[in-house]
CSV table of C-alpha atoms and ligand atoms in Angstrom, one decimal:
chain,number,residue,atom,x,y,z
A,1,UNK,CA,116.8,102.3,80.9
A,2,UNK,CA,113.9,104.3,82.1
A,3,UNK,CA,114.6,105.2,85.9
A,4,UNK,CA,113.4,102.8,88.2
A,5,UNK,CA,111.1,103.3,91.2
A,6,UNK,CA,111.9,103.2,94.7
A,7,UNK,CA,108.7,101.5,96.6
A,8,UNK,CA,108.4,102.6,100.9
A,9,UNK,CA,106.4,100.5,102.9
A,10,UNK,CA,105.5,102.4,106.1
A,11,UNK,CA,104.3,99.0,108.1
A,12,UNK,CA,102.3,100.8,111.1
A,13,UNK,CA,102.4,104.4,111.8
A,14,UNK,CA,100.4,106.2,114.6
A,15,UNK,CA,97.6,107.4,112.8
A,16,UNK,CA,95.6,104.5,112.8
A,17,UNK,CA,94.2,102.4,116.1
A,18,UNK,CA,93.7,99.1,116.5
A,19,UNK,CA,89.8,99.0,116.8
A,20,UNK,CA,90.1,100.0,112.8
A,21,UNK,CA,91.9,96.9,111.7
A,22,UNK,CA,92.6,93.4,113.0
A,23,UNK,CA,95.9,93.9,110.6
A,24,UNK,CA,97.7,96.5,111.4
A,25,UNK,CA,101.1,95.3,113.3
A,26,UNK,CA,101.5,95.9,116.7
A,27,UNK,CA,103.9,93.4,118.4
A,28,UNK,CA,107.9,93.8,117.4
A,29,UNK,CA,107.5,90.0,115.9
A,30,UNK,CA,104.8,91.3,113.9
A,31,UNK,CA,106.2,94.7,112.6
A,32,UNK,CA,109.5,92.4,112.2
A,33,UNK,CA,107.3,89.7,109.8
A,34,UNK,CA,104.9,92.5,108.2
A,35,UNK,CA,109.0,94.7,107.0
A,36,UNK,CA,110.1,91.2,105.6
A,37,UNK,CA,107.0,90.4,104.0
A,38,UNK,CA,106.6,93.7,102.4
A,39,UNK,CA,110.5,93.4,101.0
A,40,UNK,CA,109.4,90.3,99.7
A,41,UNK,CA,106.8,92.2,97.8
A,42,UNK,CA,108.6,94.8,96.4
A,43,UNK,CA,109.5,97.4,99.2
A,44,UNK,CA,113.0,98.5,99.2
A,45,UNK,CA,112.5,100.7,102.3
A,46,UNK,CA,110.5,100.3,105.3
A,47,UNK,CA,109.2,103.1,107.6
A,48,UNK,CA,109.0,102.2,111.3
A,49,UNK,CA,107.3,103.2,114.4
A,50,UNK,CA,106.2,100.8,117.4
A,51,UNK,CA,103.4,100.0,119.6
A,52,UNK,CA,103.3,99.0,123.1
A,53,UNK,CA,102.6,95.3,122.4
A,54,UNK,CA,100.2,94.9,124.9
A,55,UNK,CA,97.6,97.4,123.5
A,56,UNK,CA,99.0,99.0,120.5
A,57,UNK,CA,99.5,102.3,121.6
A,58,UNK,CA,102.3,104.2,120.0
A,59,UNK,CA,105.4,104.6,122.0
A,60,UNK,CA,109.1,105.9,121.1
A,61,UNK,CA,110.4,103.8,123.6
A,62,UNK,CA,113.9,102.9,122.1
A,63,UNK,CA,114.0,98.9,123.0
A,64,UNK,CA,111.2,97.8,121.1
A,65,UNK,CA,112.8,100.2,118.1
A,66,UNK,CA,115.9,98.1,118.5
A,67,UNK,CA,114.3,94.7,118.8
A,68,UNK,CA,112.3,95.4,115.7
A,69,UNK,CA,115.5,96.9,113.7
A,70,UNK,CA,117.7,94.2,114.4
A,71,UNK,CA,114.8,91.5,113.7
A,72,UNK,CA,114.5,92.9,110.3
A,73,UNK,CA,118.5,93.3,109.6
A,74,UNK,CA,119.0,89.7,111.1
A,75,UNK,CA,116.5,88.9,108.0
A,76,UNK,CA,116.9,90.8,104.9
A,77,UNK,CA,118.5,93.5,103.2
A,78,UNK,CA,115.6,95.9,103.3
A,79,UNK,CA,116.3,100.1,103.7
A,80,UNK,CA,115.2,100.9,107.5
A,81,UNK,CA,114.0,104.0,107.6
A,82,UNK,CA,112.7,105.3,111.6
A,83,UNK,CA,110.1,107.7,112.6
A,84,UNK,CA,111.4,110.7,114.7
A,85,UNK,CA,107.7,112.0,114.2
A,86,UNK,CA,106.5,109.6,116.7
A,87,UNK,CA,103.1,110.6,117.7
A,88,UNK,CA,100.8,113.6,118.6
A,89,UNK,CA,101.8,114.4,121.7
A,90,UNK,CA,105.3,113.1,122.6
A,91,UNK,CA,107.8,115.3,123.6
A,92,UNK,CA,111.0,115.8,121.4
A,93,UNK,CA,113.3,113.1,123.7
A,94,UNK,CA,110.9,110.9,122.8
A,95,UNK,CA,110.6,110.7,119.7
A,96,UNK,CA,113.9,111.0,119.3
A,97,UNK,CA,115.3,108.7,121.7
A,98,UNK,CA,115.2,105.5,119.2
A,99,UNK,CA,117.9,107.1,116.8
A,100,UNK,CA,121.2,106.3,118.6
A,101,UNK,CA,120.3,103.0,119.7
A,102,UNK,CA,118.7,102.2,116.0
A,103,UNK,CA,121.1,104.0,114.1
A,104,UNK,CA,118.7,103.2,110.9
A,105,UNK,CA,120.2,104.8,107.2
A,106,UNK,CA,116.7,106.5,106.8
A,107,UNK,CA,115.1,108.6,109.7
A,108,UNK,CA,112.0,110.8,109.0
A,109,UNK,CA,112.4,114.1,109.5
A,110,UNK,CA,109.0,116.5,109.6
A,111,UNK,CA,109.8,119.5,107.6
A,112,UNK,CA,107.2,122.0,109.5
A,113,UNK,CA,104.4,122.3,112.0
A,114,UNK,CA,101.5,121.6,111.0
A,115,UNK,CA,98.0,120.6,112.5
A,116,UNK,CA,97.5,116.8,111.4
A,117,UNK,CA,94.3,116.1,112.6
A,118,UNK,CA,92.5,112.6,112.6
A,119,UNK,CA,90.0,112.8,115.2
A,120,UNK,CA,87.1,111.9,112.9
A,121,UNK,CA,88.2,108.6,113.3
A,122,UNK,CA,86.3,108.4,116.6
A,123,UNK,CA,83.5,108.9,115.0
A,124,UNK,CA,83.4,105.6,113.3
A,125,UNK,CA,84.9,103.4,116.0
A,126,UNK,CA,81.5,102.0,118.1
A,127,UNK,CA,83.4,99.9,120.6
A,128,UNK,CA,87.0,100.4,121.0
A,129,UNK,CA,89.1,97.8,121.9
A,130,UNK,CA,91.2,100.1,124.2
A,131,UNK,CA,90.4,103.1,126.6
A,132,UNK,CA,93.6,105.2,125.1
A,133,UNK,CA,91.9,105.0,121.7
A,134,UNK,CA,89.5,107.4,121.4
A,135,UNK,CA,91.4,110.1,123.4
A,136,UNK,CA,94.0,109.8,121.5
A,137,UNK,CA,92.6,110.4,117.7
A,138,UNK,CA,90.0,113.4,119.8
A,139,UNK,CA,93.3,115.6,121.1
A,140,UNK,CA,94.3,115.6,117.4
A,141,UNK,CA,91.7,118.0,116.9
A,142,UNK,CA,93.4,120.9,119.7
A,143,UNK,CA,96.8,120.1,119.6
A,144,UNK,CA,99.1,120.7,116.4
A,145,UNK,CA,102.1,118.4,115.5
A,146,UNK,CA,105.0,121.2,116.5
A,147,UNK,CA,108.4,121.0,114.3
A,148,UNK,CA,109.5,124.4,114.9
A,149,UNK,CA,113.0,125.9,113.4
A,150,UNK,CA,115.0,124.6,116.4
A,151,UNK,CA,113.2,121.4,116.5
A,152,UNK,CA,114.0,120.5,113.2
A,153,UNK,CA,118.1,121.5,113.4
A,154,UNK,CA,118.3,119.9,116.5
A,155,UNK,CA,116.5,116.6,114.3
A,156,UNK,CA,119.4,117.0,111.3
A,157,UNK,CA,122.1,117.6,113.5
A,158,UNK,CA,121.4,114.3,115.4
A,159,UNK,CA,120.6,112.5,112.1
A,160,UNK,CA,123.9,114.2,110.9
A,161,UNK,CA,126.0,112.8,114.0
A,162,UNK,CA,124.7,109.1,113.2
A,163,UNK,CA,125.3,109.1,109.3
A,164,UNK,CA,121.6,108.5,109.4
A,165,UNK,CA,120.0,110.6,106.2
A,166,UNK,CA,116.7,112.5,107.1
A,167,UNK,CA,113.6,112.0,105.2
A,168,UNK,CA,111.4,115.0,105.0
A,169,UNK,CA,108.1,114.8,105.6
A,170,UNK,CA,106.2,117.6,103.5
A,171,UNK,CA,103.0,117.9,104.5
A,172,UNK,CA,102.5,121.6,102.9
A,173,UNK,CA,104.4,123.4,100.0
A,174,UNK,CA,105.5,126.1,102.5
A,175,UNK,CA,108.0,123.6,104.5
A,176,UNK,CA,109.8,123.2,101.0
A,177,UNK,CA,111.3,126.6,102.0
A,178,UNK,CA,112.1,125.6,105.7
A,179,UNK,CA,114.7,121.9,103.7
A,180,UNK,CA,116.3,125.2,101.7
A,181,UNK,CA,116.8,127.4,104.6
A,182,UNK,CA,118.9,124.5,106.3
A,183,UNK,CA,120.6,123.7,103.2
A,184,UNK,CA,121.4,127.2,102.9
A,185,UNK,CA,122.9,127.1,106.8
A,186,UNK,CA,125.1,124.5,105.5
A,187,UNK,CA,123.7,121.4,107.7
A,188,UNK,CA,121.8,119.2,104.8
A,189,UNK,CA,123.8,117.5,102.4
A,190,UNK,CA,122.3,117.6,98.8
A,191,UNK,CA,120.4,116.3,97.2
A,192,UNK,CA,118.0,115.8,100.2
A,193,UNK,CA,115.6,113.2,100.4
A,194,UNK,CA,111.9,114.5,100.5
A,195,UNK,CA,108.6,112.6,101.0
A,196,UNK,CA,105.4,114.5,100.5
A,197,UNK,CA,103.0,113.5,102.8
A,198,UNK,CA,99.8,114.4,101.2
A,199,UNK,CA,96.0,114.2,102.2
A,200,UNK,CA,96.4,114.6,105.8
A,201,UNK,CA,93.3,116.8,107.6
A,202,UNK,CA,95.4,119.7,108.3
A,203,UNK,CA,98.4,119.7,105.4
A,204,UNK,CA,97.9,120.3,101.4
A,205,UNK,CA,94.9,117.7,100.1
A,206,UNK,CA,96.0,114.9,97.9
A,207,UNK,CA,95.5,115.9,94.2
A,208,UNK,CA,97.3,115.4,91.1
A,209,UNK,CA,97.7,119.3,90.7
A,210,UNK,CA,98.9,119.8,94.3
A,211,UNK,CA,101.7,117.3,94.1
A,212,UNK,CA,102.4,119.2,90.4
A,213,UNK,CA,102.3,122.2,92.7
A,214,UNK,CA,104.6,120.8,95.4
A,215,UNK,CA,107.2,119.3,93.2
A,216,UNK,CA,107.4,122.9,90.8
A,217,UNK,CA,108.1,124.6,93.9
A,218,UNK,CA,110.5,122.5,94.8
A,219,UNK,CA,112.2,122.8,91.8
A,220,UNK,CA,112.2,126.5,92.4
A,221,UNK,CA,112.9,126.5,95.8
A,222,UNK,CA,115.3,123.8,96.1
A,223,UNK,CA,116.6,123.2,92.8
A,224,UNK,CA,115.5,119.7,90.5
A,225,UNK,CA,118.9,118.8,91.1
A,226,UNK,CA,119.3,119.6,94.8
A,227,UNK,CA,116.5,116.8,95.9
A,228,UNK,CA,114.8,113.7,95.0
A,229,UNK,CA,111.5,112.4,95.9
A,230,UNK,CA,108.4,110.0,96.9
A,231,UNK,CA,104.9,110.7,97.2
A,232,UNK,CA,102.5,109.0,100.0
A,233,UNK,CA,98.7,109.7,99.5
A,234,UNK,CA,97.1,109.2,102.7
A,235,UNK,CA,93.8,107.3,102.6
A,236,UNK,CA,91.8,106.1,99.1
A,237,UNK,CA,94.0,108.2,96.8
A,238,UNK,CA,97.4,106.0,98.3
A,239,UNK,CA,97.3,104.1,94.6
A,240,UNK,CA,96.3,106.5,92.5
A,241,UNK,CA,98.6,109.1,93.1
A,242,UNK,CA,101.2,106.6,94.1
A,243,UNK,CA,101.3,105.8,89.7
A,244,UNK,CA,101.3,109.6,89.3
A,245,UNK,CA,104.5,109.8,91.4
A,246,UNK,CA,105.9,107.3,89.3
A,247,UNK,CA,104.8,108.8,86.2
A,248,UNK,CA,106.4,112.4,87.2
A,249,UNK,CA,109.5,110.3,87.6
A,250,UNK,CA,109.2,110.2,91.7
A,251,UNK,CA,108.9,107.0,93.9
A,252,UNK,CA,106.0,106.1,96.0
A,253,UNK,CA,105.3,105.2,99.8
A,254,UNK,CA,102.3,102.8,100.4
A,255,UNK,CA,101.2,100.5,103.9
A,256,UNK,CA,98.7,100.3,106.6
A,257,UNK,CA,100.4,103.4,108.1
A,258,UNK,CA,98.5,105.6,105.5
A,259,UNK,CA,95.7,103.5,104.4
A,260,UNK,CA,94.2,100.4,105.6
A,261,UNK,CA,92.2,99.4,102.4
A,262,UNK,CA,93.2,97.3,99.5
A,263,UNK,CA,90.2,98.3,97.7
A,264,UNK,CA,86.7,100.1,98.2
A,265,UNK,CA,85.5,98.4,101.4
A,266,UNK,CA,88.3,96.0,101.2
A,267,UNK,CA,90.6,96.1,104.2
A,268,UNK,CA,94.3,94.7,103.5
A,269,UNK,CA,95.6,91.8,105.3
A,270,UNK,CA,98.9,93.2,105.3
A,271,UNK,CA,101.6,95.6,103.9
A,272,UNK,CA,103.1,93.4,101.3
A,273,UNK,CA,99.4,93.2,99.9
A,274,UNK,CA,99.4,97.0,99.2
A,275,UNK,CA,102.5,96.7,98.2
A,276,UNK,CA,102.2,94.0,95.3
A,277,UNK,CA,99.4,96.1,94.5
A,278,UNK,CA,101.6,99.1,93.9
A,279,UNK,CA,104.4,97.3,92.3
A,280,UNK,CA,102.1,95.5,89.6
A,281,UNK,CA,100.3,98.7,88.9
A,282,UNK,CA,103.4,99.9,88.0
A,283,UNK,CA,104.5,97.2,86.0
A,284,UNK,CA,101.6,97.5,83.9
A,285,UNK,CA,103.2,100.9,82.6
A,286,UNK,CA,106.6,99.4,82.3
A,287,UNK,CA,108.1,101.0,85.6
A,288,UNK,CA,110.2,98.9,87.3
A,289,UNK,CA,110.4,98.5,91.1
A,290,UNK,CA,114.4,99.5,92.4
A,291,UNK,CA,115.9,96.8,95.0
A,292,UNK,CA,117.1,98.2,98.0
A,293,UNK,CA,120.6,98.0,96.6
A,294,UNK,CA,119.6,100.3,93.8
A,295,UNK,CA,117.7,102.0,95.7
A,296,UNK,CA,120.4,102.7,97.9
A,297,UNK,CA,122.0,104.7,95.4
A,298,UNK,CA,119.2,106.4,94.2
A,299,UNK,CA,118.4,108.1,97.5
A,300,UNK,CA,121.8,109.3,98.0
A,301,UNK,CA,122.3,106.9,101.2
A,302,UNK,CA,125.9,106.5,102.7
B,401,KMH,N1,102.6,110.2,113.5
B,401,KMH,C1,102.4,111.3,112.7
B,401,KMH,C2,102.0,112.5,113.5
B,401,KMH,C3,106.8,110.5,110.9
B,401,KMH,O1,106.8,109.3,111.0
B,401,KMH,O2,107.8,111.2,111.0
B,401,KMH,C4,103.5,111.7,111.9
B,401,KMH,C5,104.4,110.7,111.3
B,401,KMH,C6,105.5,111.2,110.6
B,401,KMH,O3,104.1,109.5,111.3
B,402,ZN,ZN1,105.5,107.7,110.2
C-alpha cells in the first residue's frame, strides 16, 4: 500500500491579525470547534496557539492552552500538537509556560533563529480593528525570532521531561545541522519529527527546488532514516507545494495559520475548508489521508 499522508491543520497561529479575516479563531470555543472541524475534514494533527479572546492578540498564557486542549480531547481523537514558538516578542517562559499544564504529544520546536518578518501586512490593513495590530506585524521588521543553541536544548529537554515529541520548525536548510548536532549530544530521539516551514519573509522561499534542496540535505545531514517529514508553504503556494510534499513521499501542514485564502481572492471560512481542499487534491492522485491513529505511528509518537 503506497504510504499514506499525514495532513496538520495549524488552526490560528500568530502571524495573521484579526483585521485580515473575519475567520480566523480567536476564542478557546472557537479554536476548540475550528480543531474538531478540521479532524472531521481530514486533519490528523492540529497545531495550536491562542489569543486573548477579547481582541485576538497572541498570548502563551497557559489557561486558555489548557481550556482549548482539553475542549478538543473531551471531543475527538485528533494529534495535539502546541506552539512553544509563541510570538515575536515573548520571552522563553512564555512561550513555554503552556507545555506542563498541556502536556500535548506534539510541541513545535523552532530549529534556529531566524528573522521572520511580516510587517508588510500593515500595509494592506486600512482600519484595524485593534490598536496592538499594527505594532505588532511593524516590530517584525527590527526584531528577529531568537532560538539560539541553549534556547533550543532547554525546549527538548522540557519536551523530553513530558514525553511530549518536538516538531521542528525549519525555516532555513542551515537549522537541519543545528536537529543533528542535538542528536549527536544524545538528547533527540530518532527519527525526529521535522516540518519545514517555507516561504516566510526572512527563511528559505517556498519552491519546489528549495524543499528538493532542504529534504537532500537532510538526508545528508541527518540521515533519510534518522527523520520524517511535512512541508507547510506559507501563503498562495500552501496547496501547491502541499501535493509536492506528498508526491516526495512527505506529509503536509495546511490552515489559516499560514494562509487565509481558499483560492485567488477567496478567503476560507475555516480550517477544515483548506483542509478538504488538501485532502481531495490528494485523492485525485491516489494518496490517501492517514487517521490520527496511523498517523500516530508514522510520526514516531509515544
Ligand atoms: N509565531 C511564529 C513566530 C511555532 O508555532 O512554533 C512562529 C510559529 C512557530 O508559529
Ligand atoms: Zn505555529
Amino acid at each position: 500500500m503506497a504510504k499514506k499522508v499525514v495532513l496538520t491543520a495549524a488552526i490560528t497561529g500568530a502571524v495573521h491579525i484579526p483585521s485580515m479575516s473575519p475567520y480566523l479563531p480567536i476564542t478557546p470555543q472557537q479554536i476548540i470547534d475550528e480543531a474538531v472541524a478540521a479532524h472531521e475534514a481530514g486533519a490528523a494533527v492540529v497545531h495550536l496557539h491562542t489569543r486573548n479572546p477579547e481582541n485576538g492578540q497572541p498570548t502563551g498564557d497557559p489557561g486558555l492552552m489548557k481550556e482549548v486542549v482539553d475542549g478538543i480531547r473531551e471531543r475527538c481523537d485528533v494529534i495535539i500538537g502546541c506552539t512553544t514558538g509563541g510570538a515575536i516578542g515573548m520571552t522563553n517562559e512564555e512561550r513555554l509556560a503552556a507545555l506542563p499544564v498541556a502536556k500535548p504529544e506534539l510541541a513545535s520546536c523552532n530549529a534556529g533563529s531566524v528573522n521572520f518578518c511580516f510587517s508588510g501586512i500593515a500595509d494592506k490593513i486600512k482600519e484595524p480593528m485593534y490598536d496592538w495590530e499594527i505594532p505588532f506585524v511593524q516590530n517584525t521588521y527590527q526584531v528577529p525570532f531568537a532560538n539560539t543553541f541553549k534556547d533550543i536544548e532547554e525546549y527538548i529537554l522540557l519536551m523530553n521531561k513530558y514525553g511530549t515529541k518536538p516538531e521542528f520548525e525549519v525555516y532555513d536548510v542551515g537549522m537541519l545541522s543545528n536537529i543533528q548536532y542535538f542528536i549527536k549530544k544524545g538528547i533527540l530521539k530518532t527519527p525526529v519529527y521535522i516540518q519545514f516551514v517555507i516561504g516566510v519573509m526572512g527563511g528559505i522561499p517556498a519552491s519546489v527546488n528549495n524543499l528538493n534542496f532542504l529534504k537532500r540535505t537532510a538526508d545528508e545531514v541527518i540521515g533519510a532514516e534518522n527523520y520524517v517529514w511535512s512541508c507547510a508553504a506559507t501563503g498562495k503556494s500552501e496547496f501547491e507545494i502541499g501535493a509536492v510534499s506528498a508526491i516526495l513521499g512527505g506529509n503536509i501542514r495546511v490552515g489559516l495559520e499560514d494562509n487565509l485564502y481558499l483560492e485567488k481572492g477567496v478567503l476560507a471560512k475555516s480550517n477544515a475548508e483548506l483542509v478538504a481542499k488538501m485532502a481531495r487534491i490528494c485523492g485525485e492522485f491516489g494518496k490517501e489521508i492517514a487517521t490520527s491513529e496511523e498517523a500516530r505511528q508514522m510520526l514516531y509518537l509515544g
